[in-house]
Each structure stands twice: as C-alpha cells, then as structure tokens.
CSV table of C-alpha atoms and ligand atoms in Angstrom, one decimal:
chain,number,residue,atom,x,y,z
A,29,MET,CA,-55.8,13.2,-35.6
A,30,LYS,CA,-52.8,12.5,-37.7
A,31,LYS,CA,-51.4,15.9,-36.7
A,32,LEU,CA,-51.9,15.2,-33.0
A,33,ALA,CA,-50.1,11.9,-33.3
A,34,LYS,CA,-47.2,13.6,-35.0
A,35,PHE,CA,-47.1,16.2,-32.2
A,36,PHE,CA,-47.0,13.6,-29.5
A,37,LEU,CA,-44.3,11.6,-31.3
A,38,ALA,CA,-42.2,14.8,-31.6
A,39,ILE,CA,-42.6,15.5,-27.9
A,40,THR,CA,-41.7,11.9,-27.0
A,41,MET,CA,-38.6,12.1,-29.1
A,42,VAL,CA,-37.5,15.4,-27.5
A,43,ILE,CA,-38.1,13.9,-24.0
A,44,THR,CA,-36.2,10.7,-24.9
A,45,GLN,CA,-33.2,12.7,-26.2
A,46,LEU,CA,-33.2,15.0,-23.1
A,47,GLY,CA,-33.2,12.0,-20.9
A,48,TRP,CA,-30.4,10.4,-22.8
A,49,LEU,CA,-28.3,13.6,-22.7
A,50,MET,CA,-28.9,13.9,-18.9
A,51,ALA,CA,-28.0,10.2,-18.3
A,52,CYS,CA,-24.6,10.7,-19.9
A,53,GLY,CA,-23.7,13.8,-18.0
A,54,GLY,CA,-25.2,16.3,-20.3
A,55,GLY,CA,-22.2,16.8,-22.6
A,56,LYS,CA,-20.6,15.4,-25.6
A,57,GLU,CA,-17.4,14.8,-23.6
A,58,ALA,CA,-18.8,12.3,-21.2
A,59,ASP,CA,-19.8,10.0,-24.0
A,60,SER,CA,-17.1,10.7,-26.5
A,61,LYS,CA,-14.9,8.0,-28.1
A,62,VAL,CA,-12.2,10.6,-28.5
A,63,LEU,CA,-9.7,10.5,-25.6
A,64,TYR,CA,-9.0,14.3,-25.3
A,65,GLU,CA,-12.8,15.1,-25.4
A,66,LYS,CA,-13.4,12.5,-22.7
A,67,TYR,CA,-10.8,14.4,-20.6
A,68,ALA,CA,-12.0,17.9,-21.5
A,69,ASP,CA,-13.0,18.7,-18.0
A,70,TYR,CA,-9.7,17.3,-16.5
A,71,PHE,CA,-6.4,17.9,-18.3
A,72,LYS,CA,-4.6,18.0,-21.6
A,73,ILE,CA,-3.8,14.7,-23.3
A,74,GLY,CA,-0.4,14.7,-25.0
A,75,PHE,CA,1.9,12.6,-27.1
A,76,ALA,CA,5.6,12.9,-27.8
A,77,ILE,CA,7.0,12.2,-31.2
A,78,ASN,CA,10.2,12.7,-33.3
A,79,TYR,CA,10.4,14.6,-36.6
A,80,GLU,CA,10.8,11.5,-38.8
A,81,LEU,CA,7.4,10.1,-37.6
A,82,LEU,CA,5.4,13.3,-37.5
A,83,ASP,CA,3.8,12.7,-40.9
A,84,LEU,CA,3.5,8.9,-40.7
A,85,PRO,CA,0.2,8.1,-42.5
A,86,GLU,CA,-0.8,5.6,-39.9
A,87,TYR,CA,-0.5,8.1,-37.0
A,88,GLN,CA,-2.7,10.8,-38.5
A,89,GLU,CA,-5.9,9.0,-37.4
A,90,ILE,CA,-4.5,8.5,-33.9
A,91,TYR,CA,-3.7,12.2,-33.5
A,92,LYS,CA,-7.4,13.0,-33.1
A,93,HIS,CA,-7.2,11.7,-29.6
A,94,PHE,CA,-4.7,14.3,-28.4
A,95,ASN,CA,-4.6,18.0,-27.7
A,96,SER,CA,-1.0,18.4,-26.8
A,97,MET,CA,2.3,17.4,-28.4
A,98,THR,CA,6.0,17.3,-27.4
A,99,ALA,CA,9.0,17.1,-29.7
A,100,GLU,CA,11.0,14.1,-28.5
A,101,ASN,CA,14.3,15.8,-29.3
A,102,GLU,CA,14.0,18.6,-31.8
A,103,MET,CA,13.6,21.5,-29.4
A,104,LYS,CA,16.6,20.6,-27.4
A,105,TRP,CA,19.6,22.9,-27.3
A,106,ALA,CA,22.0,20.9,-29.6
A,107,TYR,CA,19.2,20.5,-32.2
A,108,ILE,CA,18.2,24.2,-32.5
A,109,ARG,CA,21.6,25.8,-31.9
A,110,PRO,CA,24.3,23.5,-33.1
A,111,ASN,CA,26.9,26.3,-32.6
A,112,ALA,CA,27.0,29.6,-30.9
A,113,TYR,CA,26.3,31.6,-34.1
A,114,GLN,CA,24.0,29.3,-36.0
A,115,THR,CA,20.4,28.3,-35.4
A,116,SER,CA,18.6,25.4,-36.9
A,117,TYR,CA,14.9,25.8,-36.3
A,118,GLN,CA,13.6,24.0,-39.4
A,119,LYS,CA,12.6,20.7,-37.7
A,120,ALA,CA,11.4,22.3,-34.5
A,121,ASP,CA,9.3,24.8,-36.6
A,122,ALA,CA,7.7,21.8,-38.4
A,123,PHE,CA,6.3,20.7,-35.1
A,124,VAL,CA,4.8,24.1,-34.5
A,125,ALA,CA,3.2,24.0,-38.0
A,126,LYS,CA,1.8,20.5,-37.2
A,127,ALA,CA,0.4,21.6,-33.9
A,128,LYS,CA,-1.3,24.5,-35.7
A,129,GLU,CA,-2.7,22.2,-38.3
A,130,LEU,CA,-4.0,19.9,-35.6
A,131,ASN,CA,-5.1,22.8,-33.6
A,132,ILE,CA,-3.4,21.6,-30.4
A,133,GLY,CA,-0.9,23.0,-27.9
A,134,MET,CA,2.7,22.0,-27.3
A,135,ARG,CA,5.0,21.5,-24.3
A,136,GLY,CA,8.4,23.0,-25.0
A,137,HIS,CA,11.1,20.4,-24.1
A,138,ALA,CA,13.7,21.1,-22.9
A,139,LEU,CA,15.8,24.3,-22.6
A,140,VAL,CA,18.7,23.2,-20.3
A,141,TRP,CA,19.7,19.5,-20.1
A,142,HIS,CA,23.2,18.3,-19.4
A,143,HIS,CA,22.9,15.1,-21.4
A,144,THR,CA,25.5,14.8,-24.2
A,145,SER,CA,22.7,14.2,-26.7
A,146,ALA,CA,21.2,17.7,-25.9
A,147,VAL,CA,24.3,19.8,-25.4
A,148,PRO,CA,25.8,21.7,-28.4
A,149,ASN,CA,29.5,21.1,-29.0
A,150,TYR,CA,30.4,24.7,-28.4
A,151,ILE,CA,29.9,24.0,-24.7
A,152,ASN,CA,32.0,21.4,-22.9
A,153,SER,CA,33.6,20.6,-19.5
A,154,SER,CA,36.3,23.3,-20.0
A,155,THR,CA,33.8,26.1,-20.7
A,156,PRO,CA,34.4,28.8,-18.0
A,157,LYS,CA,31.5,29.5,-15.6
A,158,ASP,CA,30.8,33.0,-16.8
A,159,SER,CA,30.7,31.9,-20.3
A,160,LEU,CA,28.4,28.9,-19.6
A,161,LEU,CA,25.9,31.1,-17.8
A,162,THR,CA,25.9,33.7,-20.6
A,163,HIS,CA,25.3,30.9,-23.1
A,164,ILE,CA,22.4,29.6,-21.0
A,165,GLU,CA,20.9,33.1,-20.8
A,166,ASN,CA,21.2,33.7,-24.6
A,167,HIS,CA,19.8,30.3,-25.4
A,168,VAL,CA,16.9,30.4,-23.1
A,169,ASP,CA,15.9,33.9,-24.1
A,170,ALA,CA,16.2,33.4,-27.9
A,171,THR,CA,14.4,30.0,-27.8
A,172,ILE,CA,11.5,31.1,-25.8
A,173,LYS,CA,11.1,34.2,-28.0
A,174,HIS,CA,11.4,32.2,-31.2
A,175,PHE,CA,8.6,29.9,-30.5
A,176,GLY,CA,6.4,32.4,-28.5
A,177,ASP,CA,3.1,31.2,-27.1
A,178,ASP,CA,1.1,30.5,-30.2
A,179,VAL,CA,1.1,26.8,-29.4
A,180,ILE,CA,3.6,26.5,-26.5
A,181,TYR,CA,1.9,26.6,-23.2
A,182,ALA,CA,4.8,25.3,-21.0
A,183,TRP,CA,8.6,24.9,-21.2
A,184,ASP,CA,10.7,22.4,-19.3
A,185,VAL,CA,13.3,25.0,-18.3
A,186,VAL,CA,15.7,22.5,-16.7
A,187,ASN,CA,15.7,18.7,-17.1
A,188,GLU,CA,17.1,16.1,-14.7
A,189,ALA,CA,19.4,18.2,-12.5
A,190,ILE,CA,18.8,16.1,-9.3
A,191,THR,CA,21.1,13.2,-8.3
A,192,ASP,CA,19.8,9.6,-8.0
A,193,ASN,CA,22.3,9.0,-5.1
A,194,ASP,CA,20.5,9.1,-1.8
A,195,ASN,CA,23.8,9.3,0.0
A,196,SER,CA,25.2,12.2,-1.8
A,197,SER,CA,25.9,15.3,0.2
A,198,SER,CA,24.5,17.5,-2.7
A,199,ILE,CA,21.0,17.3,-4.1
A,200,TYR,CA,22.4,17.8,-7.6
A,201,ARG,CA,24.0,15.4,-10.0
A,202,SER,CA,27.7,16.1,-10.7
A,203,SER,CA,30.8,14.2,-11.4
A,204,LYS,CA,31.3,13.9,-7.6
A,205,ASP,CA,27.9,12.5,-6.7
A,206,GLY,CA,28.7,8.9,-7.6
A,207,SER,CA,25.4,8.1,-9.3
A,208,GLY,CA,26.7,8.2,-12.9
A,209,GLY,CA,25.1,10.5,-15.5
A,210,ALA,CA,27.1,13.4,-14.2
A,211,SER,CA,26.0,16.9,-15.1
A,212,PHE,CA,29.0,19.0,-16.1
A,213,PHE,CA,26.8,22.0,-15.9
A,214,TYR,CA,26.8,21.6,-12.2
A,215,ASP,CA,30.5,20.8,-12.1
A,216,ILE,CA,31.2,24.1,-13.8
A,217,ALA,CA,28.6,26.4,-12.3
A,218,GLY,CA,27.0,24.7,-9.3
A,219,GLU,CA,23.4,25.6,-8.5
A,220,ASP,CA,23.8,28.9,-10.5
A,221,PHE,CA,23.2,27.0,-13.8
A,222,VAL,CA,19.6,26.2,-12.6
A,223,LEU,CA,19.0,29.6,-11.1
A,224,THR,CA,20.2,31.3,-14.2
A,225,ALA,CA,18.0,29.2,-16.5
A,226,PHE,CA,14.9,29.8,-14.5
A,227,ARG,CA,15.7,33.5,-13.9
A,228,GLN,CA,16.2,34.1,-17.6
A,229,ALA,CA,13.1,32.1,-18.5
A,230,GLN,CA,10.9,34.2,-16.2
A,231,LYS,CA,12.4,37.4,-17.5
A,232,THR,CA,11.8,36.5,-21.1
A,233,VAL,CA,8.3,35.3,-20.5
A,234,GLU,CA,7.3,38.3,-18.5
A,235,GLU,CA,9.0,41.0,-20.6
A,236,ASN,CA,7.3,39.5,-23.7
A,237,ASN,CA,4.0,39.0,-22.1
A,238,LEU,CA,4.0,35.3,-22.9
A,239,ASN,CA,1.4,32.9,-21.5
A,240,ILE,CA,3.8,30.1,-20.8
A,241,LYS,CA,4.3,28.0,-17.6
A,242,LEU,CA,7.8,27.2,-16.4
A,243,PHE,CA,8.6,23.7,-15.4
A,244,TYR,CA,11.3,21.5,-13.8
A,245,ASN,CA,11.2,18.0,-15.3
A,246,ASP,CA,12.7,14.8,-13.9
A,247,TYR,CA,12.2,11.0,-13.5
A,248,ASN,CA,11.7,8.8,-10.4
A,249,MET,CA,9.6,11.4,-8.7
A,250,ASN,CA,7.6,8.6,-7.1
A,251,ASN,CA,10.7,8.0,-5.1
A,252,GLN,CA,10.3,10.0,-1.8
A,253,ALA,CA,14.0,10.7,-1.3
A,254,LYS,CA,14.6,11.9,-4.9
A,255,ARG,CA,11.4,13.9,-4.8
A,256,ASN,CA,12.5,15.6,-1.5
A,257,ARG,CA,15.7,16.7,-3.3
A,258,ALA,CA,13.6,18.1,-6.2
A,259,ILE,CA,11.4,20.0,-3.7
A,260,LYS,CA,14.5,21.4,-1.9
A,261,MET,CA,15.8,22.6,-5.3
A,262,ILE,CA,12.5,24.3,-6.2
A,263,ARG,CA,12.4,25.9,-2.7
A,264,ASN,CA,16.0,27.2,-3.3
A,265,ILE,CA,15.0,28.7,-6.6
A,266,ARG,CA,11.9,30.3,-5.3
A,267,ALA,CA,13.8,31.7,-2.3
A,268,GLN,CA,15.7,33.8,-4.8
A,269,GLY,CA,12.3,35.3,-5.9
A,270,ILE,CA,12.4,33.2,-9.1
A,271,ARG,CA,9.3,31.6,-10.6
A,272,VAL,CA,8.9,27.8,-10.9
A,273,ASP,CA,5.3,27.1,-11.9
A,274,GLY,CA,5.3,23.4,-12.2
A,275,ILE,CA,6.8,20.0,-11.9
A,276,GLY,CA,7.1,17.6,-14.8
A,277,MET,CA,6.9,14.1,-13.5
A,278,GLN,CA,8.4,12.1,-16.4
A,279,GLY,CA,6.5,8.9,-15.6
A,280,HIS,CA,8.6,6.2,-17.1
A,281,TYR,CA,6.9,3.4,-15.1
A,282,ASN,CA,6.9,-0.4,-15.1
A,283,ILE,CA,4.0,-2.8,-14.5
A,284,HIS,CA,6.1,-4.7,-11.9
A,285,THR,CA,7.1,-1.8,-9.7
A,286,TYR,CA,4.4,0.9,-10.1
A,287,LYS,CA,2.5,1.6,-6.9
A,288,GLU,CA,-0.6,3.8,-6.9
A,289,SER,CA,0.0,4.9,-3.3
A,290,GLU,CA,3.5,6.2,-4.3
A,291,PHE,CA,2.2,8.0,-7.4
A,292,LYS,CA,-0.6,9.7,-5.4
A,293,LYS,CA,1.8,10.7,-2.6
A,294,ALA,CA,4.1,12.3,-5.2
A,295,ILE,CA,1.3,14.4,-6.7
A,296,GLN,CA,0.1,15.4,-3.3
A,297,ASP,CA,3.6,16.5,-2.1
A,298,PHE,CA,4.0,18.6,-5.2
A,299,ILE,CA,0.6,20.2,-4.9
A,300,ALA,CA,1.4,21.0,-1.3
A,301,GLU,CA,4.4,23.1,-2.7
A,302,GLY,CA,1.9,25.0,-4.8
A,303,LEU,CA,3.1,23.4,-8.0
A,304,GLU,CA,1.2,22.6,-11.1
A,305,VAL,CA,1.8,19.0,-12.2
A,306,HIS,CA,2.3,17.6,-15.6
A,307,ILE,CA,3.0,14.0,-16.4
A,308,THR,CA,5.4,14.5,-19.2
A,309,GLU,CA,6.9,11.2,-20.5
A,310,LEU,CA,4.5,8.5,-19.6
A,311,ASP,CA,5.2,5.0,-20.8
A,312,ILE,CA,4.8,1.7,-19.0
A,313,SER,CA,7.4,-1.0,-19.6
A,314,ILE,CA,6.3,-4.6,-19.3
A,315,HIS,CA,9.8,-6.1,-18.7
A,316,LYS,CA,10.7,-7.2,-15.2
A,317,ASP,CA,14.4,-6.8,-15.5
A,318,ASP,CA,17.2,-6.6,-18.1
A,319,ASN,CA,17.1,-10.4,-18.8
A,320,SER,CA,13.4,-10.4,-19.7
A,321,ARG,CA,12.7,-11.0,-23.4
A,322,LEU,CA,9.3,-11.6,-25.1
A,323,ALA,CA,8.3,-12.5,-28.6
A,324,ALA,CA,4.9,-10.7,-28.2
A,325,LEU,CA,2.8,-8.9,-25.7
A,326,THR,CA,0.7,-11.5,-23.9
A,327,PRO,CA,-2.9,-10.7,-23.0
A,328,GLU,CA,-2.0,-11.0,-19.2
A,329,LEU,CA,0.7,-8.4,-19.5
A,330,GLU,CA,-1.5,-6.1,-21.6
A,331,GLU,CA,-4.1,-6.4,-18.8
A,332,ALA,CA,-1.6,-5.7,-16.1
A,333,GLN,CA,-0.4,-2.6,-18.1
A,334,ALA,CA,-4.0,-1.5,-18.5
A,335,ARG,CA,-4.5,-1.6,-14.8
A,336,VAL,CA,-1.5,0.7,-14.3
A,337,TYR,CA,-2.7,3.1,-17.0
A,338,LYS,CA,-6.1,3.2,-15.4
A,339,SER,CA,-4.7,3.9,-12.0
A,340,ILE,CA,-2.5,6.8,-13.3
A,341,TYR,CA,-5.3,8.6,-15.2
A,342,LYS,CA,-7.7,8.0,-12.3
A,343,VAL,CA,-5.4,9.6,-9.8
A,344,CYS,CA,-4.7,12.4,-12.2
A,345,ARG,CA,-8.5,13.0,-12.6
A,346,GLU,CA,-8.8,13.1,-8.8
A,347,PHE,CA,-6.2,16.0,-8.7
A,348,SER,CA,-7.1,17.6,-12.0
A,349,LYS,CA,-7.3,21.0,-10.4
A,350,HIS,CA,-3.5,20.8,-10.3
A,351,VAL,CA,-2.6,18.1,-12.8
A,352,THR,CA,-3.2,19.9,-16.1
A,353,SER,CA,-1.4,17.8,-18.7
A,354,VAL,CA,-0.6,14.1,-19.2
A,355,THR,CA,1.7,13.1,-22.1
A,356,THR,CA,2.6,9.6,-23.3
A,357,TRP,CA,6.2,9.3,-24.6
A,358,GLY,CA,5.3,8.1,-28.0
A,359,VAL,CA,2.2,7.3,-30.1
A,360,ALA,CA,2.1,3.6,-30.7
A,361,ASP,CA,4.2,0.5,-29.9
A,362,ASP,CA,5.8,0.4,-33.3
A,363,HIS,CA,8.2,3.1,-32.2
A,364,THR,CA,9.4,3.6,-28.6
A,365,TRP,CA,12.7,4.5,-27.1
A,366,LEU,CA,12.2,1.6,-24.7
A,367,ASP,CA,13.1,-0.8,-27.6
A,368,ASN,CA,16.6,0.3,-27.0
A,369,PHE,CA,16.6,1.3,-23.3
A,370,PRO,CA,17.8,0.1,-20.9
A,371,VAL,CA,18.6,-2.9,-23.1
A,372,LYS,CA,19.5,-2.5,-26.8
A,373,ASN,CA,17.3,-4.2,-29.4
A,374,ARG,CA,14.7,-5.6,-27.0
A,375,LYS,CA,11.1,-5.1,-28.0
A,376,ASN,CA,8.8,-3.4,-25.5
A,377,TRP,CA,5.1,-2.4,-25.7
A,378,PRO,CA,4.7,0.6,-23.4
A,379,LEU,CA,2.0,2.8,-25.1
A,380,LEU,CA,-1.7,3.1,-25.6
A,381,PHE,CA,-1.8,2.0,-29.2
A,382,ASN,CA,-0.4,-1.3,-30.5
A,383,GLU,CA,2.0,-2.0,-33.4
A,384,THR,CA,-0.9,-2.0,-35.9
A,385,TYR,CA,-2.2,1.3,-34.6
A,386,GLN,CA,-5.2,-0.1,-32.7
A,387,PRO,CA,-6.2,1.0,-29.2
A,388,LYS,CA,-4.9,-1.3,-26.5
A,389,LYS,CA,-6.5,-2.4,-23.3
A,390,GLY,CA,-4.8,0.5,-21.6
A,391,PHE,CA,-6.7,2.9,-23.9
A,392,GLU,CA,-10.1,1.2,-23.1
A,393,ALA,CA,-9.2,1.4,-19.4
A,394,ILE,CA,-8.6,5.1,-19.3
A,395,MET,CA,-11.7,5.8,-21.3
A,396,ASP,CA,-13.8,4.0,-18.7
A,397,PHE,CA,-14.4,6.2,-15.6
A,398,SER,CA,-16.8,3.8,-14.0
A,399,SER,CA,-14.4,2.0,-11.7
B,428,GLA,C1,14.7,11.7,-20.9
B,428,GLA,C2,14.5,13.0,-21.6
B,428,GLA,C3,13.7,12.9,-22.9
B,428,GLA,C4,14.2,11.7,-23.7
B,428,GLA,C5,14.2,10.5,-22.9
B,428,GLA,C6,14.6,9.3,-23.8
B,428,GLA,O1,13.6,11.3,-20.2
B,428,GLA,O2,13.9,13.9,-20.8
B,428,GLA,O3,13.9,14.1,-23.6
B,428,GLA,O4,15.5,12.0,-24.2
B,428,GLA,O5,15.1,10.6,-21.8
B,428,GLA,O6,13.8,9.2,-24.9
C-alpha cells in the first residue's frame, strides 16, 4: 500500500513538473531571470565599457546578464596604434581576456573613424591621399588579424561617415558639408576612404578565414533622410563588389523624442537592403533639452524610460531574424558618457542598472514579454 502511494506521488510530481515546464515555454530561457538567457532565441545582449571600469567589483555580478561586450574606446585606431611603427594592444587585449573569462563575444569598435579622439597623430589633414589609404589598409589588416575571431564576431569598419546636413550636395561629412564635425578623411580621399576600409576588411577576413561580420555604424538612423544617405553609401560600396554585412544603429535615444514607428521603419528599411542589424550604442537620455537639470531620476521619468526600452527590445524581437545584437552604451548609471554630453557635468540616467547597481524599471520592462 505504502509503495503504491509513493508510486502515485512520484507520477503526480513528474506530471506537475512537465505541466510547469510546458506552461513556461518548455525551456529555461523563457523563465530565466538572466537577461541574455531570456533573449537566447532572439539576439545577443551587449554592454560597452571602458578599461578603467572593466574590473569594478560592483559590475561583476551585472555581467552575468550579457553575452556580448564592446570596448568603449580601447580598440580605436589612436589607442592601439599611437604612431605608424608602434602598437599598443595591452588594454584592448585585456578586453579580449575578460570576454574569454566571461565566455562572451565582442563587437570590434571601430576601425576607421575621423573623430580626433580616434585618429592617431601620424595622420592629419595634410596627409597625402595615397598615404592615408595605405595607412587605412595597414591598420585595418593588422587590427583584424591581431584580434582574430576568438571572441570578435563583428567589426565596425567605418564609423559616422555620413553628413547630418539634409541640404548638403554630398552624402558624406566633410569640411564643406556645413554640418560641423567634419571628416578630414573625406576631405583628403573622398569616398575612397570608405571603399578602401571595407575592401581591406573583406580581404583580411576572407584570406584568413575569419568568421567576422563587417558593419557600418552611425547615429540618427531613425531619421529617414540621414538613413537614406547611409543606404546610398552602402549601395555604392556594394556596387564595387565589396561586402557590407550589417548596419550598426547606434541608438542614442531620448524619452522625449523616441518614436516606435520611426525605429521600426529604420529597421525595416535596412532589412530591405539585405543588411543584418545591430543596435550598437543604446542609451536613453531623460533630459528634454540642454537647460534641463535634475537632482535625481524621478519615478515618472524612470517609467517613461522603461516604456522606451520596452518598445526597442520588443521591435527588435519582432525582427530578430535580422536584428542579431543589442548593446547598451554602458553598464550602470554611475558611469555614462551622457554625464558630459551634450552638456558638461550634468547627471543623466540612461541605462538599465541604477547608480547602486540595481536593475531599473527598464530592465524589468525588457524582461517582460507579455505586453
Ligand atoms: C560615438 C562613438 C563611440 C563613442 C561615443 C561617445 O557614438 O561611436 O565610440 O565615442 O560617440 O561615447
């Protein structure tokens, strides 16, 4: 009798467990409290960080939520090749070691960017065109080879080449386009600087059999006019028989201006071009304009921000056949570049974890797929 009761109890327990497993989608992912596991069927979940913060004790627990990492600065040209004959890989290599320790992938960011913070001082506005293009080839080739594809699964080959000026006759930023933030790469070499970078990246990746996707990365991609210019550039590159695998939509958004319809349209337009999509630098500012100042993040603003986060991850899930990676530009609100941009020394709270390293409403919102 006792044996029979035990047998029925065991059967009941198995049935209950099976029912529970089926109810939550049959997998550990669906029920997980870990962000990247929750998104295992959708896309990679990334964070960006700088070298000084990499080993911050408070961050180590947060890293469990991510399966992709980006070096905020340390893989840029000026950082790893300060002059033509000297490399400085030590900090960048520390990221690769950390990625291996965490068993996660990395986005390589970024091979060619005109910004003064990223350009080594052996290149300047009087560098001749031939010489600039040779430097680009050497840098792209050596950098891709150095890091290989142990952890790197994508490289931003060119960053921010497109003008913000809707009235410019050229799609590219240059000292003549009138939008500020000129690219002296374009001034010197025209479109050839972009073509050379992508041509070399493809050659290096293919000759060395590397499993790495090649991306163009830029901001304001929700803006139709700027997006059209980026698409035109990508078509020009491809028309030369050169590979561009994906678009990096930076995703520096704002709770006051973000529109789901625009974000969705941007993704759809890029998919229509046959591009893979990564959201590469996601953060959501809560400030309305440059005059806005706040002593603390209010619950209302945090909720408004959570709605934007929810919308972004929901749209990305909808297109997850093509959206393969979503990276937040930072880990927690204690450190964000938005504390100094566009206004110096103004606190902002743009990320998924707060200043005391706890998940914010935005985190809860993207963990909830029910609405
Ligand atoms: C741009 C670049 C990034 C970074 C941010 C500011 O978006 O692509 O690498 O420099 O600006 O942190």
